[in-house]
Amino acid sequence: MLNGFSKSVELVINGQVDATINDTATFLDYVKNKPDAPVKMAARDGEKHYSAAMLKKDDAEVAERISKALEELKKEGKLKEISMKYFGEDVSQS
């Protein structure tokens, strides 16, 4: 996904397009790695966005274990900590 974003943001920087629409985490990762990039986030839609892991079909046990681990990480504040470290913002809440 980041590769596609990098290409689209380069078109913005080069003046070939006016804007690109992408998710917040991808944008934050890009500007963290390229803080001098002449881009900014123009708007947010304010809605929650979800991410998912791909699993083998009918693998409910693994899905349950992942959900439980994520819930524990959230309760412990680790998701926020990881989010702040890698994105500079708590994307676990958006």
C-alpha positions as semicolon CSV with decimal commas, in nm:
position;residue;x (nm);y (nm);z (nm)
1;M;0,000;0,000;0,000
2;L;0,276;0,245;0,087
3;N;0,430;0,198;-0,257
4;G;0,102;0,309;-0,418
5;F;0,079;0,602;-0,179
6;S;0,439;0,702;-0,251
7;K;0,365;0,710;-0,622
8;S;0,046;0,911;-0,576
9;V;0,206;1,163;-0,341
10;E;0,494;1,211;-0,584
11;L;0,235;1,310;-0,846
12;V;0,104;1,568;-0,598
13;I;0,452;1,699;-0,523
14;N;0,532;1,722;-0,895
15;G;0,211;1,916;-0,958
16;Q;0,065;1,651;-1,188
17;V;-0,241;1,607;-0,961
18;D;-0,395;1,826;-0,693
19;A;-0,459;1,566;-0,423
20;T;-0,468;1,201;-0,327
21;I;-0,704;1,021;-0,091
22;N;-0,551;0,768;0,146
23;D;-0,575;0,637;0,500
24;T;-0,426;0,830;0,790
25;A;-0,176;0,564;0,897
26;T;-0,020;0,552;0,550
27;F;0,011;0,930;0,541
28;L;0,159;0,949;0,891
29;D;0,411;0,677;0,809
30;Y;0,513;0,862;0,493
31;V;0,568;1,199;0,663
32;K;0,749;1,033;0,954
33;N;0,996;0,885;0,706
34;K;1,004;1,200;0,490
35;P;0,946;1,489;0,732
36;D;1,054;1,749;0,475
37;A;0,804;1,632;0,213
38;P;0,596;1,930;0,096
39;V;0,262;1,763;0,166
40;K;-0,008;1,801;0,427
41;M;-0,330;1,631;0,524
42;A;-0,612;1,850;0,399
43;A;-0,903;1,675;0,569
44;R;-1,016;1,376;0,771
45;D;-1,356;1,217;0,743
46;G;-1,394;1,158;1,117
47;E;-1,507;0,801;1,076
48;K;-1,346;0,494;1,232
49;H;-1,134;0,288;0,998
50;Y;-1,064;-0,078;1,046
51;S;-0,772;-0,304;0,962
52;A;-0,786;-0,678;0,937
53;A;-0,556;-0,977;0,931
54;M;-0,599;-1,238;0,661
55;L;-0,650;-1,586;0,798
56;K;-0,726;-1,925;0,656
57;K;-1,096;-1,978;0,605
58;D;-1,272;-2,130;0,907
59;D;-0,979;-2,066;1,143
60;A;-1,188;-1,932;1,430
61;E;-0,934;-2,030;1,696
62;V;-0,661;-1,810;1,546
63;A;-0,907;-1,525;1,498
64;E;-1,013;-1,550;1,862
65;R;-0,652;-1,554;1,982
66;I;-0,571;-1,247;1,775
67;S;-0,878;-1,063;1,904
68;K;-0,791;-1,151;2,264
69;A;-0,429;-1,039;2,223
70;L;-0,537;-0,709;2,067
71;E;-0,786;-0,647;2,347
72;E;-0,515;-0,710;2,607
73;L;-0,273;-0,477;2,427
74;K;-0,542;-0,210;2,416
75;K;-0,620;-0,242;2,789
76;E;-0,249;-0,221;2,873
77;G;-0,206;0,091;2,657
78;K;0,040;-0,088;2,430
79;L;-0,157;-0,021;2,110
80;K;-0,141;0,352;2,181
81;E;0,228;0,326;2,270
82;I;0,309;0,142;1,946
83;S;0,095;0,383;1,747
84;M;0,268;0,687;1,893
85;K;0,610;0,533;1,828
86;Y;0,549;0,456;1,463
87;F;0,294;0,719;1,358
88;G;0,333;1,006;1,607
89;E;-0,040;0,983;1,675
90;D;-0,280;0,728;1,823
91;V;-0,421;0,563;1,511
92;S;-0,557;0,276;1,721
93;Q;-0,856;0,497;1,803
94;S;-0,936;0,597;1,444
